[in-house]
Amino acid sequence: MSKLEHTDGPILEIDRLSISFFTRLREIPAVMDFSVSVMPGEAVGLVGESGCGKSTVALGVMQDLGKNGRIVGGSIKFKGRDLGEMSVEELRDIRGNEIAMIYQEPMASLNPAMKIGKQLMEVPMIHEGVSEDEAYQRALEVVTDVRLPDPERMLNSYPHQLSGGQQQRIVIAMALMSKPALLILDEPTTALDVTVEAAVVELVKDLGKKYGTSMLFISHNLGLVLETCDRLCVMYSGEAVERGSIEDVFDEMQHPYTQALFRSIPLPGADKNARPLVAIPGNFPLPHERPPGCNFGPRCDYFEAGRCDAGDIAMADVPGNDRHATRCLKFQEIDWNAPITVGEQKEKTAPGKVVLKMDQLKKYYEVASNALFGGGAKKVVKANETLSFEARESETLAIVGESGCGKSTFAKVLMGLETATDGEILLDNQNIEQTPIEARDTKTISDVQMVFQNPFDTLNPSMTVGRQITRALEIFGIGDSDAERKARMLELLDLVKLPRAFADRMPRQLSGGQKQRVGIARAFAGGARIVVADEPVSALDVSVQAAVTDLLMEIQRNEKTTLLFISHDLSIVRYLSDRVMVMYLGHVVELGDTNQVFSPPYHPYTEALLSAVPIADTSVEKEHIVLEGDIPSAMNPPPGCPFQTRCRWKSEVPGGLCESEVPPVRQLEAGHQIKCHLSDEVQERMTPVIKIAAE
Amino acid sequence: MDPLSWTGSIAFLNPLLFAALGLLAISILLWIVIGAVTPENRAITNEGGTLSLSAGPQGLAALAVRITFLASAVILLAYVVLGLVMGTGAGIIGAISQRMLPVWIALILLFTLSISFKRRLGLYGKLFDSPIGMIGFGLVMFWVFTGIFGAFDMIVTHDSLAQASGMKNKAPGTPLRGAEDGDFAWYLLGGDNLARDVFSRMVKGAWEVVKIAPLATIFAFMVGITLGLPAGYYGGKLDTFLSFLANLILAFPVILLFYLLVTPEIVATGLPQYMAVVLFAFPMVFFGVLLNARYRTQPQKNLIILAVVLVPLFLMYMSLINAAGSKIDFWPLDFFDVPGGILVVFVSVVFVNSPTVFRIVRGLTMDIKTRDYVAAAQTRGERPWYIMLWEVLPNARGPLIVDFCLRIGYTTILLGTLGFFGLGLPPESPDWGSTINEGRKLLSVYLHPALPPAIALLSLVLGLNLLADGLREESLRD
Ligand SMILES: Nc1ncnc2c1ncn2[C@@H]1O[C@H](COP(=O)(O)OP(=O)(O)O)[C@@H](O)[C@H]1O
Ligand code: SF4
Ligand code: SF4
Ligand SMILES: [Mg+2]
């Protein structure tokens, strides 16, 4: 099947596109007056919070808006031809053949019942009618190109036999099979771990260059866009608010929303005292409740009544810059270099006495290796291997690591949902490691509470917000009467800065950030002294993350809480924690205070993790360390050092020690420990991963 | 008195109706054929953003279907309205329509109220956005109201058990011989083999169904839920055991079981009664655990609430299972006895339905127990039953409600089947199954006694299925 002729001019040209969804209640304008163009070989980023219309734009390009979505204005031109005027057959040819799309969830694009090789070969066989042999050769080639180990075996396996990162690579390979002119990636790495994400991003970038594919890269992560794209378009509430080259938008932003976005994310390059996080006040407007005039008006620091809310605002070119445009009336009046007005900074209370101590904690699971019949040899999964640390009052201890490293298991053992295999957990010098939660007294239970990761899952959808908090109060035995508990419940809502009227709302009426606040209120209902926060903000939008993080820290300051902050996002960890514990495959590989962990000498895994974090700052130079392969399964850990399969320093250790012996814990400076065989001399040679370029 | 014809003076509507129905059938056929041969059409955006479907032959056919359907509906409505006004002047249809006046009023009230407040009524309100759901709900409520009003002797024209001389197997519309003042002068749908009024028996039969089917289904659900929750929540050996049991029951030939249960020897052993002891205990256990789980932190309040709910339940339970002169006869406060036949019906319905309910609940529980709010409940030290009943069950309600509607339909059919085989209900009972069975014997000669209950059964079950479809569709939408 032939491809469309293309002379020069943009590959994709979206002009004043408007898309609406029609529900039985109303029309929902999801995208309004959106324009962007992608030149051949160019990668354009599309950034914005969830719900701002990024995916709708992508689906609009694919002409796949479902039953109730329609393009209500504007045009989408692909290689100069209007997609809206093509017939169904023409569109079918273009999709998959000329425009390929990669979704967040790799399994959404793979057929679970078909071997990988067959799925890949189908693409050229259907679209180009090539022979089976040739299709196989092509499949082999792309699988090699996406750097999957042992391509032949890969082609012969089913999707569920691969890890998430490998699946996503296969999806990318599939998209590349037909050598499309345009690749649309919709949050392609959100479901992946940081180090795997870094490798996939690197891959996408290289392949884009190799195949000359244009890309539309959709992400909520400014750092990722910086690493992958040439140009960028910031969206807010259905509109493009700023558009331009990466350098222009990052360094000379011309829209208050872009500025607010940058100010609300922690940048490791900046000092946390000089550049505190500034949350964007208020909430994202729902599509049918947008304010008149500027959509960002109600949350904008520069809002001018009578002007900003007078009427629709058009994109305006920024003079002097190439193809840089912004949707703000006042962009030429705002002093973009004015320093951030810092709110009142509260002193952190110094850490107090030790409240929680883990000593050589071990948690092993026994799993039957033959799931079907339950028989056969039992396998042992070592989810936690000799965990030791102390946590003090009012201290924030960050626990960092990727999926499967044992963070959740550790939380479960601490909470009493599982009992430890070996070792000790001392809460106020009392052993609790063998006490399951049913046997714990109310005081212990209410002392150790948890904030969960997924805001959409953390609240029971069929119970009012107030009732859920009150239930926690009842269980913890707080208050003598219903009236007293109600009063306390309302106070808790105040504590998390939610209006008291929310007590009668159902969770579905709340935004993600608000739900997370309710989750925090519930955790603090019994006056918790130790709170385990399992990635409490990672599922929230950046502008909300800052507010929720601030809230957690403020409550911690006032209540002197010990916060165990589980996260994989090193930027936020650096911003808020006192000490950091890095875990890999059940082992604590590094533990120290924040400065010690974030500067050399590193554990090789910490180093890679630091390098993998996308940083939205053009002045930061990162050393590129791409880890090969995936995290090994905890069922089948490698012998010796758990990190040895991916470690780039392994060759510096003589005698193959890394492969044979689990490294001992080495004390460096006071309180800084690393589990690695590397000698002091080698560690001396390590250089900082993140460097701020001299201004 | 003259016999009534079917439509009396509104017979002029008949050709119109036939024409409309004929056209409807033709347009549906056309629509299907055209849809199969022409390519799908696309939405086209016109200048200025307006939108139209490309009006091909397919669009025209769809339009024709819609118009003919509306026409048929309007004509049917005309029968009802004219009949309402003219009564027996409009023949049998008119007379029935007039007798049904309370049902019409109730339906209109229900629909206007529901539609005007539909945005505030949650899933029930959403039902009124779906035509299918509304039709289904309308059919179901029609029979529910008919049953209820019939129970108050409002719609029926004669005593459903009384036999009138000379009315044996008489055709619909036959005037009652020797009718006195105050008697309704016709057998609207004719007389049956024992000279009873078919119309009145059908209306009374609706009450039998409306009375028993939902209640029996509720019991099946309680059993299924009470066992399905722990199976899904704990998993492991308990789950294996209960699932095995469920499969075993599902593999059991049900009719055989029914016959066994009504065999006099078996009844004499008290087996049905012992089964009732177990079966009817479930609501008590269910509500006891439900309330205790929630209020256990406030012992005082807990005690009061439990007492208020459980004492009446217990008294009812004891009255239910205790029957003078049977195997279980020791309880002094026996307020009522259940006829043994009804018990068989309940036992059968629970037996047939609870394993399937069990499986649905188990599956939903296994899914929901992985949610963070369940983990949150665990980490604040909630007991398993609280989590199952208050955190898991409410969030499984969507699929369960849909299934409940479907299952009432099955139960209605099962009731019919049982009645047909003469099991369970007393022989003179007007329930639809028994009536059909009686009518069957003379089916080749007299069709009219068997047809009304059969159509009633069909339309109620159809209504329940449509209602379930509507609910399912609406609960999936935004
Ligand atoms: N109940 C269990 N049975 C068997 N293996 C488990 C169980 N829970 C966790 N694991 C294993 O323990 C390892 C650590 O898991 P987890 O603590 O959930 O990691 P994380 O929270 O960092 O994603 C994983 O490999 C996981 O498969
Ligand atoms: S137009 Fe006004 S409200 Fe909108 S971003 Fe610019 S200054 Fe803020
Ligand atoms: S022990 Fe060896 S393999 Fe492990 S982290 Fe250190 S150098 Fe790498
Ligand atoms: Mg986890």
PDB file of C-alpha atoms in Angstrom, chain A residues 70-277:
ATOM      1  CA  ARG A  70     -17.172  15.255  17.326  1.00  0.00           C
ATOM      2  CA  ILE A  71     -14.902  17.772  15.726  1.00  0.00           C
ATOM      3  CA  VAL A  72     -16.953  20.939  15.870  1.00  0.00           C
ATOM      4  CA  GLY A  73     -14.520  23.334  14.277  1.00  0.00           C
ATOM      5  CA  GLY A  74     -11.157  23.718  12.636  1.00  0.00           C
ATOM      6  CA  SER A  75      -9.195  21.211  10.639  1.00  0.00           C
ATOM      7  CA  ILE A  76      -6.506  18.586  10.982  1.00  0.00           C
ATOM      8  CA  LYS A  77      -4.244  18.279   7.980  1.00  0.00           C
ATOM      9  CA  PHE A  78      -1.907  15.367   7.551  1.00  0.00           C
ATOM     10  CA  LYS A  79       0.684  15.881   4.840  1.00  0.00           C
ATOM     11  CA  GLY A  80      -1.482  18.702   3.562  1.00  0.00           C
ATOM     12  CA  ARG A  81      -4.667  16.632   3.301  1.00  0.00           C
ATOM     13  CA  ASP A  82      -7.642  17.291   5.531  1.00  0.00           C
ATOM     14  CA  LEU A  83      -8.332  14.170   7.589  1.00  0.00           C
ATOM     15  CA  GLY A  84     -11.924  15.281   8.133  1.00  0.00           C
ATOM     16  CA  GLU A  85     -12.647  14.957   4.442  1.00  0.00           C
ATOM     17  CA  MET A  86     -11.229  11.521   3.920  1.00  0.00           C
ATOM     18  CA  SER A  87     -13.413   8.493   3.462  1.00  0.00           C
ATOM     19  CA  VAL A  88     -13.526   5.705   6.001  1.00  0.00           C
ATOM     20  CA  GLU A  89     -11.287   3.530   3.823  1.00  0.00           C
ATOM     21  CA  GLU A  90      -8.671   6.216   3.367  1.00  0.00           C
ATOM     22  CA  LEU A  91      -8.597   6.829   7.109  1.00  0.00           C
ATOM     23  CA  ARG A  92      -8.237   3.159   7.830  1.00  0.00           C
ATOM     24  CA  ASP A  93      -5.162   3.062   5.608  1.00  0.00           C
ATOM     25  CA  ILE A  94      -3.629   6.063   7.251  1.00  0.00           C
ATOM     26  CA  ARG A  95      -4.117   4.821  10.786  1.00  0.00           C
ATOM     27  CA  GLY A  96      -1.463   2.333  11.648  1.00  0.00           C
ATOM     28  CA  ASN A  97       0.238   2.774   8.311  1.00  0.00           C
ATOM     29  CA  GLU A  98       1.122   6.458   8.379  1.00  0.00           C
ATOM     30  CA  ILE A  99       0.102   7.559  11.851  1.00  0.00           C
ATOM     31  CA  ALA A 100       0.799   5.212  14.735  1.00  0.00           C
ATOM     32  CA  MET A 101      -0.280   5.692  18.287  1.00  0.00           C
ATOM     33  CA  ILE A 102       1.213   4.383  21.523  1.00  0.00           C
ATOM     34  CA  TYR A 103      -0.941   4.352  24.626  1.00  0.00           C
ATOM     35  CA  GLN A 104      -0.103   4.522  28.294  1.00  0.00           C
ATOM     36  CA  GLU A 105      -1.136   0.967  29.002  1.00  0.00           C
ATOM     37  CA  PRO A 106       0.870  -1.352  26.735  1.00  0.00           C
ATOM     38  CA  MET A 107      -1.560  -4.238  27.077  1.00  0.00           C
ATOM     39  CA  ALA A 108      -4.253  -2.046  25.510  1.00  0.00           C
ATOM     40  CA  SER A 109      -2.447  -2.359  22.209  1.00  0.00           C
ATOM     41  CA  LEU A 110      -1.441  -6.001  22.399  1.00  0.00           C
ATOM     42  CA  ASN A 111      -3.570  -9.043  21.774  1.00  0.00           C
ATOM     43  CA  PRO A 112      -3.046 -11.275  24.812  1.00  0.00           C
ATOM     44  CA  ALA A 113      -3.847 -14.440  22.878  1.00  0.00           C
ATOM     45  CA  MET A 114      -1.403 -13.975  20.024  1.00  0.00           C
ATOM     46  CA  LYS A 115       2.335 -14.411  19.949  1.00  0.00           C
ATOM     47  CA  ILE A 116       4.359 -11.219  19.722  1.00  0.00           C
ATOM     48  CA  GLY A 117       5.964 -12.195  16.437  1.00  0.00           C
ATOM     49  CA  LYS A 118       2.630 -12.867  14.770  1.00  0.00           C
ATOM     50  CA  GLN A 119       1.243  -9.535  15.941  1.00  0.00           C
ATOM     51  CA  LEU A 120       4.255  -7.685  14.602  1.00  0.00           C
ATOM     52  CA  MET A 121       4.267  -9.514  11.273  1.00  0.00           C
ATOM     53  CA  GLU A 122       0.610  -8.751  10.700  1.00  0.00           C
ATOM     54  CA  VAL A 123       1.303  -5.047  10.338  1.00  0.00           C
ATOM     55  CA  PRO A 124       3.338  -5.127   7.091  1.00  0.00           C
ATOM     56  CA  MET A 125       1.447  -8.162   5.823  1.00  0.00           C
ATOM     57  CA  ILE A 126      -1.864  -6.347   6.003  1.00  0.00           C
ATOM     58  CA  HIS A 127      -0.747  -2.869   5.086  1.00  0.00           C
ATOM     59  CA  GLU A 128       1.883  -3.636   2.495  1.00  0.00           C
ATOM     60  CA  GLY A 129       1.125  -7.196   1.494  1.00  0.00           C
ATOM     61  CA  VAL A 130       4.695  -8.405   1.989  1.00  0.00           C
ATOM     62  CA  SER A 131       5.529 -12.088   2.255  1.00  0.00           C
ATOM     63  CA  GLU A 132       5.682 -13.916   5.547  1.00  0.00           C
ATOM     64  CA  ASP A 133       9.455 -14.315   5.389  1.00  0.00           C
ATOM     65  CA  GLU A 134      10.040 -10.685   4.785  1.00  0.00           C
ATOM     66  CA  ALA A 135       7.613  -9.736   7.525  1.00  0.00           C
ATOM     67  CA  TYR A 136       9.510 -11.979   9.923  1.00  0.00           C
ATOM     68  CA  GLN A 137      12.797 -10.348   8.978  1.00  0.00           C
ATOM     69  CA  ARG A 138      11.291  -6.924   9.511  1.00  0.00           C
ATOM     70  CA  ALA A 139       9.877  -7.969  12.893  1.00  0.00           C
ATOM     71  CA  LEU A 140      13.254  -9.294  13.950  1.00  0.00           C
ATOM     72  CA  GLU A 141      14.852  -6.058  12.884  1.00  0.00           C
ATOM     73  CA  VAL A 142      12.550  -3.771  14.859  1.00  0.00           C
ATOM     74  CA  VAL A 143      12.685  -5.938  17.939  1.00  0.00           C
ATOM     75  CA  THR A 144      16.452  -5.622  17.786  1.00  0.00           C
ATOM     76  CA  ASP A 145      16.020  -1.915  17.252  1.00  0.00           C
ATOM     77  CA  VAL A 146      13.990  -1.494  20.412  1.00  0.00           C
ATOM     78  CA  ARG A 147      16.862  -3.185  22.220  1.00  0.00           C
ATOM     79  CA  LEU A 148      15.091  -6.203  23.506  1.00  0.00           C
ATOM     80  CA  PRO A 149      17.357  -9.044  24.535  1.00  0.00           C
ATOM     81  CA  ASP A 150      17.127 -12.288  22.582  1.00  0.00           C
ATOM     82  CA  PRO A 151      14.799 -11.051  19.802  1.00  0.00           C
ATOM     83  CA  GLU A 152      13.972 -14.506  18.490  1.00  0.00           C
ATOM     84  CA  ARG A 153      12.692 -15.702  21.828  1.00  0.00           C
ATOM     85  CA  MET A 154      10.741 -12.469  22.198  1.00  0.00           C
ATOM     86  CA  LEU A 155       8.956 -13.042  18.919  1.00  0.00           C
ATOM     87  CA  ASN A 156       7.962 -16.452  20.119  1.00  0.00           C
ATOM     88  CA  SER A 157       6.408 -15.373  23.412  1.00  0.00           C
ATOM     89  CA  TYR A 158       3.013 -14.128  24.489  1.00  0.00           C
ATOM     90  CA  PRO A 159       2.575 -10.580  25.804  1.00  0.00           C
ATOM     91  CA  HIS A 160       1.923 -11.631  29.407  1.00  0.00           C
ATOM     92  CA  GLN A 161       5.305 -13.332  29.536  1.00  0.00           C
ATOM     93  CA  LEU A 162       7.030  -9.955  29.268  1.00  0.00           C
ATOM     94  CA  SER A 163       7.481  -7.217  31.839  1.00  0.00           C
ATOM     95  CA  GLY A 164       5.732  -3.874  31.503  1.00  0.00           C
ATOM     96  CA  GLY A 165       8.815  -2.206  30.076  1.00  0.00           C
ATOM     97  CA  GLN A 166       9.312  -4.961  27.537  1.00  0.00           C
ATOM     98  CA  GLN A 167       5.661  -4.815  26.525  1.00  0.00           C
ATOM     99  CA  GLN A 168       5.916  -1.096  25.942  1.00  0.00           C
ATOM    100  CA  ARG A 169       8.990  -1.681  23.764  1.00  0.00           C
ATOM    101  CA  ILE A 170       7.036  -4.224  21.740  1.00  0.00           C
ATOM    102  CA  VAL A 171       4.252  -1.685  21.277  1.00  0.00           C
ATOM    103  CA  ILE A 172       6.827   0.798  20.050  1.00  0.00           C
ATOM    104  CA  ALA A 173       8.252  -1.827  17.734  1.00  0.00           C
ATOM    105  CA  MET A 174       4.783  -2.522  16.403  1.00  0.00           C
ATOM    106  CA  ALA A 175       4.221   1.175  15.784  1.00  0.00           C
ATOM    107  CA  LEU A 176       7.505   1.365  13.900  1.00  0.00           C
ATOM    108  CA  MET A 177       6.857  -1.711  11.742  1.00  0.00           C
ATOM    109  CA  SER A 178       5.016   0.304   9.133  1.00  0.00           C
ATOM    110  CA  LYS A 179       7.535   3.144   9.233  1.00  0.00           C
ATOM    111  CA  PRO A 180       4.911   5.765  10.033  1.00  0.00           C
ATOM    112  CA  ALA A 181       5.461   9.420   9.291  1.00  0.00           C
ATOM    113  CA  LEU A 182       3.907  10.457  12.556  1.00  0.00           C
ATOM    114  CA  LEU A 183       4.050   8.765  15.925  1.00  0.00           C
ATOM    115  CA  ILE A 184       1.670   9.847  18.657  1.00  0.00           C
ATOM    116  CA  LEU A 185       2.730   8.832  22.144  1.00  0.00           C
ATOM    117  CA  ASP A 186       0.125   9.307  24.853  1.00  0.00           C
ATOM    118  CA  GLU A 187       1.886   9.188  28.216  1.00  0.00           C
ATOM    119  CA  PRO A 188       3.901   6.195  27.017  1.00  0.00           C
ATOM    120  CA  THR A 189       5.902   5.749  30.201  1.00  0.00           C
ATOM    121  CA  THR A 190       3.499   6.661  32.988  1.00  0.00           C
ATOM    122  CA  ALA A 191       2.918   3.029  33.863  1.00  0.00           C
ATOM    123  CA  LEU A 192       6.641   2.256  34.023  1.00  0.00           C
ATOM    124  CA  ASP A 193       9.304   2.580  36.675  1.00  0.00           C
ATOM    125  CA  VAL A 194      11.706   5.497  36.542  1.00  0.00           C
ATOM    126  CA  THR A 195      14.766   3.640  35.385  1.00  0.00           C
ATOM    127  CA  VAL A 196      12.732   1.731  32.809  1.00  0.00           C
ATOM    128  CA  GLU A 197      11.060   4.969  31.774  1.00  0.00           C
ATOM    129  CA  ALA A 198      14.424   6.597  31.229  1.00  0.00           C
ATOM    130  CA  ALA A 199      15.512   3.768  28.974  1.00  0.00           C
ATOM    131  CA  VAL A 200      12.274   3.818  26.960  1.00  0.00           C
ATOM    132  CA  VAL A 201      12.483   7.572  26.522  1.00  0.00           C
ATOM    133  CA  GLU A 202      16.031   7.293  25.338  1.00  0.00           C
ATOM    134  CA  LEU A 203      14.940   4.647  22.890  1.00  0.00           C
ATOM    135  CA  VAL A 204      12.077   6.708  21.518  1.00  0.00           C
ATOM    136  CA  LYS A 205      14.411   9.623  21.017  1.00  0.00           C
ATOM    137  CA  ASP A 206      17.012   7.570  19.138  1.00  0.00           C
ATOM    138  CA  LEU A 207      14.458   5.814  16.985  1.00  0.00           C
ATOM    139  CA  GLY A 208      12.854   9.113  16.073  1.00  0.00           C
ATOM    140  CA  LYS A 209      16.215  10.204  14.737  1.00  0.00           C
ATOM    141  CA  LYS A 210      16.951   6.935  13.008  1.00  0.00           C
ATOM    142  CA  TYR A 211      13.635   6.601  11.223  1.00  0.00           C
ATOM    143  CA  GLY A 212      13.062  10.341  10.768  1.00  0.00           C
ATOM    144  CA  THR A 213       9.637   9.998  12.342  1.00  0.00           C
ATOM    145  CA  SER A 214       7.806  13.079  13.545  1.00  0.00           C
ATOM    146  CA  MET A 215       6.415  12.764  17.013  1.00  0.00           C
ATOM    147  CA  LEU A 216       3.626  14.179  19.074  1.00  0.00           C
ATOM    148  CA  PHE A 217       4.635  13.392  22.629  1.00  0.00           C
ATOM    149  CA  ILE A 218       1.901  13.760  25.203  1.00  0.00           C
ATOM    150  CA  SER A 219       2.942  13.949  28.827  1.00  0.00           C
ATOM    151  CA  HIS A 220       2.143  15.632  32.096  1.00  0.00           C
ATOM    152  CA  ASN A 221       5.816  15.649  32.969  1.00  0.00           C
ATOM    153  CA  LEU A 222       7.732  18.739  31.911  1.00  0.00           C
ATOM    154  CA  GLY A 223      11.042  17.029  32.535  1.00  0.00           C
ATOM    155  CA  LEU A 224      10.277  14.236  30.110  1.00  0.00           C
ATOM    156  CA  VAL A 225       9.243  16.707  27.443  1.00  0.00           C
ATOM    157  CA  LEU A 226      12.466  18.604  27.918  1.00  0.00           C
ATOM    158  CA  GLU A 227      14.406  15.419  27.320  1.00  0.00           C
ATOM    159  CA  THR A 228      12.505  14.275  24.255  1.00  0.00           C
ATOM    160  CA  CYS A 229      11.105  17.203  22.338  1.00  0.00           C
ATOM    161  CA  ASP A 230      12.176  20.099  20.157  1.00  0.00           C
ATOM    162  CA  ARG A 231       9.069  22.137  20.608  1.00  0.00           C
ATOM    163  CA  LEU A 232       6.325  22.200  23.141  1.00  0.00           C
ATOM    164  CA  CYS A 233       2.736  23.226  23.553  1.00  0.00           C
ATOM    165  CA  VAL A 234       1.287  23.823  27.006  1.00  0.00           C
ATOM    166  CA  MET A 235      -2.414  23.143  27.371  1.00  0.00           C
ATOM    167  CA  TYR A 236      -4.765  24.352  30.033  1.00  0.00           C
ATOM    168  CA  SER A 237      -8.437  23.494  30.250  1.00  0.00           C
ATOM    169  CA  GLY A 238      -8.909  22.636  26.593  1.00  0.00           C
ATOM    170  CA  GLU A 239      -6.812  25.417  25.121  1.00  0.00           C
ATOM    171  CA  ALA A 240      -3.220  25.768  24.085  1.00  0.00           C
ATOM    172  CA  VAL A 241      -1.906  28.538  26.320  1.00  0.00           C
ATOM    173  CA  GLU A 242       1.687  28.666  25.209  1.00  0.00           C
ATOM    174  CA  ARG A 243       3.570  27.267  22.273  1.00  0.00           C
ATOM    175  CA  GLY A 244       7.181  27.552  21.256  1.00  0.00           C
ATOM    176  CA  SER A 245      10.583  25.947  21.225  1.00  0.00           C
ATOM    177  CA  ILE A 246      11.731  24.175  24.378  1.00  0.00           C
ATOM    178  CA  GLU A 247      14.276  26.886  25.160  1.00  0.00           C
ATOM    179  CA  ASP A 248      11.790  29.721  24.723  1.00  0.00           C
ATOM    180  CA  VAL A 249       9.083  28.160  26.829  1.00  0.00           C
ATOM    181  CA  PHE A 250      11.370  26.888  29.582  1.00  0.00           C
ATOM    182  CA  ASP A 251      13.528  29.942  29.910  1.00  0.00           C
ATOM    183  CA  GLU A 252      11.392  32.786  28.640  1.00  0.00           C
ATOM    184  CA  MET A 253       7.924  31.648  29.471  1.00  0.00           C
ATOM    185  CA  GLN A 254       5.249  34.092  28.495  1.00  0.00           C
ATOM    186  CA  HIS A 255       2.169  32.693  30.180  1.00  0.00           C
ATOM    187  CA  PRO A 256       1.276  32.839  33.874  1.00  0.00           C
ATOM    188  CA  TYR A 257       0.110  29.208  33.847  1.00  0.00           C
ATOM    189  CA  THR A 258       3.419  27.956  32.482  1.00  0.00           C
ATOM    190  CA  GLN A 259       5.178  29.980  35.125  1.00  0.00           C
ATOM    191  CA  ALA A 260       2.948  28.639  37.894  1.00  0.00           C
ATOM    192  CA  LEU A 261       3.511  25.108  36.642  1.00  0.00           C
ATOM    193  CA  PHE A 262       7.274  25.478  36.852  1.00  0.00           C
ATOM    194  CA  ARG A 263       7.036  26.993  40.289  1.00  0.00           C
ATOM    195  CA  SER A 264       4.981  24.133  41.626  1.00  0.00           C
ATOM    196  CA  ILE A 265       7.446  21.369  40.783  1.00  0.00           C
ATOM    197  CA  PRO A 266      10.505  20.705  42.881  1.00  0.00           C
ATOM    198  CA  LEU A 267      13.705  21.084  40.884  1.00  0.00           C
ATOM    199  CA  PRO A 268      16.750  19.356  42.253  1.00  0.00           C
ATOM    200  CA  GLY A 269      18.886  22.092  40.778  1.00  0.00           C
ATOM    201  CA  ALA A 270      17.372  24.721  43.000  1.00  0.00           C
ATOM    202  CA  ASP A 271      17.747  25.262  46.699  1.00  0.00           C
ATOM    203  CA  LYS A 272      14.598  24.421  48.554  1.00  0.00           C
ATOM    204  CA  ASN A 273      14.798  27.464  50.787  1.00  0.00           C
ATOM    205  CA  ALA A 274      15.471  29.974  48.041  1.00  0.00           C
ATOM    206  CA  ARG A 275      12.935  28.439  45.737  1.00  0.00           C
ATOM    207  CA  PRO A 276      10.070  26.993  47.709  1.00  0.00           C
ATOM    208  CA  LEU A 277       7.258  25.187  46.008  1.00  0.00           C
TER     209      LEU A 277
END
